Short mmCIF file of C-alpha atoms in Angstrom, two decimals:
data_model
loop_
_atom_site.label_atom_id
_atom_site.label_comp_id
_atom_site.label_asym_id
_atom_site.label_seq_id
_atom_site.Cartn_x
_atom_site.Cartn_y
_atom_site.Cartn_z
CA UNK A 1 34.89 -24.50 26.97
CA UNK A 2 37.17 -26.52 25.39
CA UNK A 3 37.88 -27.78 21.90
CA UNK A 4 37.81 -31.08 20.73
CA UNK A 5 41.11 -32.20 19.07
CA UNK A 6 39.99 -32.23 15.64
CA UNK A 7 42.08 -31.60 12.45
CA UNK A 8 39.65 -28.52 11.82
CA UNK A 9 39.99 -27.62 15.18
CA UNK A 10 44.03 -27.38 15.20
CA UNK A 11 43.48 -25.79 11.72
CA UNK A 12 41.96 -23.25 12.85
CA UNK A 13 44.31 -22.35 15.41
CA UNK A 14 47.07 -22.33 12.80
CA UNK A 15 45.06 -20.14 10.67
CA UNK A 16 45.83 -17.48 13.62
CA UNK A 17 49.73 -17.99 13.07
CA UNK A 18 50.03 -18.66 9.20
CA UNK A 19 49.98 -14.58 8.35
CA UNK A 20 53.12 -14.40 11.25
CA UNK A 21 54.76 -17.42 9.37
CA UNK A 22 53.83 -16.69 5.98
CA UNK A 23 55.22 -12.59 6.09
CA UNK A 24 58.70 -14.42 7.27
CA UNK A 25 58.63 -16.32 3.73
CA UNK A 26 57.51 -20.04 6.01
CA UNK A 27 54.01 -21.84 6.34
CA UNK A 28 53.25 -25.06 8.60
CA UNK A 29 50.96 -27.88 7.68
CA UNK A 30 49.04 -30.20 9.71
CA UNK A 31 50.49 -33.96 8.96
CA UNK A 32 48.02 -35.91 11.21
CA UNK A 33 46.87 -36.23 14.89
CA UNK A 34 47.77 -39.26 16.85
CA UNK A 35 46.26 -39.07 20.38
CA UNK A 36 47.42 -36.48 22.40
CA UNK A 37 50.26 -35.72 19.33
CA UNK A 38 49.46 -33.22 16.74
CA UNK A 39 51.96 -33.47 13.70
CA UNK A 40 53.38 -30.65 12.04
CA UNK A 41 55.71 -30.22 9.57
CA UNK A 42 57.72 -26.68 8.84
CA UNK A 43 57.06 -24.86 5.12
CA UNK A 44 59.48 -22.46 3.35
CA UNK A 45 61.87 -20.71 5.21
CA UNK A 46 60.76 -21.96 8.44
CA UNK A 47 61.60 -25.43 7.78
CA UNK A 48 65.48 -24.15 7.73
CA UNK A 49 65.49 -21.84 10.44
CA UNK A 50 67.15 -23.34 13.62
CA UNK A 51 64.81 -21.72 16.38
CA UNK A 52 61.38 -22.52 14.49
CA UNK A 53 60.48 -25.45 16.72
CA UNK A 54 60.78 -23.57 19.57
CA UNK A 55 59.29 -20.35 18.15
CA UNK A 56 55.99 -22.43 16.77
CA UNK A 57 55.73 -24.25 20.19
CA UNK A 58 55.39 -20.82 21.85
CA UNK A 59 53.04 -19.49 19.55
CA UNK A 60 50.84 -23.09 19.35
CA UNK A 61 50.65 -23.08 23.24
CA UNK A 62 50.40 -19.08 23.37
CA UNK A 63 47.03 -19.37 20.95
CA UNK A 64 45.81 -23.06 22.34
CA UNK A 65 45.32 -21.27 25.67
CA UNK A 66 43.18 -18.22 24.32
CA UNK A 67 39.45 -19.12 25.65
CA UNK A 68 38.37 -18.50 21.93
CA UNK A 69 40.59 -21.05 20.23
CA UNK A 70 41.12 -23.09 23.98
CA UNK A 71 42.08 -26.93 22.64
CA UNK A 72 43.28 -29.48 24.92
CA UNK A 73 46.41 -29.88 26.18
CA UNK A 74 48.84 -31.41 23.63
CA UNK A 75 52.06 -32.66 22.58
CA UNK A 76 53.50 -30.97 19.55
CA UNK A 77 56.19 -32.75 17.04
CA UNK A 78 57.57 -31.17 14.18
CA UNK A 79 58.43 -33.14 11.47
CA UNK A 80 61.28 -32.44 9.29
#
């Protein structure tokens, strides 16, 4: 089954990263969802770190595509 794209859905699978980011002194925060496009923008120390967007994409697809937090596929854009 899949998720809708919801704010509390993409929440949710955030709350599964934020302890990872959070223990590396960085958060991320859901700016909005446009379409197929969820916004993000890059807390704390992860907002300076150069590989962040990459690392987050990983982890966002890495979670997305576990059947208990499954959402559809999406674009992610992180916003400075």
């Amino acid at each position: 089954m899949t998720l809708a794209l919801t704010r509390d859905n993409v929440e949710q699978v955030l709350d599964e990263m934020r302890p990872y980011l959070i223990s590396d002194g960085g958060n991320v925060e859901l700016v909005e969802i446009d379409g197929p496009v969820v916004h993000l923008r890059l807390q704390g120390a992860c907002g300076s770190c150069p590989s962040s967007t990459m690392t987050l994409r990983m982890a966002l697809n890495a979670a997305c595509a576990r059947p208990s937090l499954k959402l559809p596929k999406s674009t992610g854009n992180v916003i400075s």
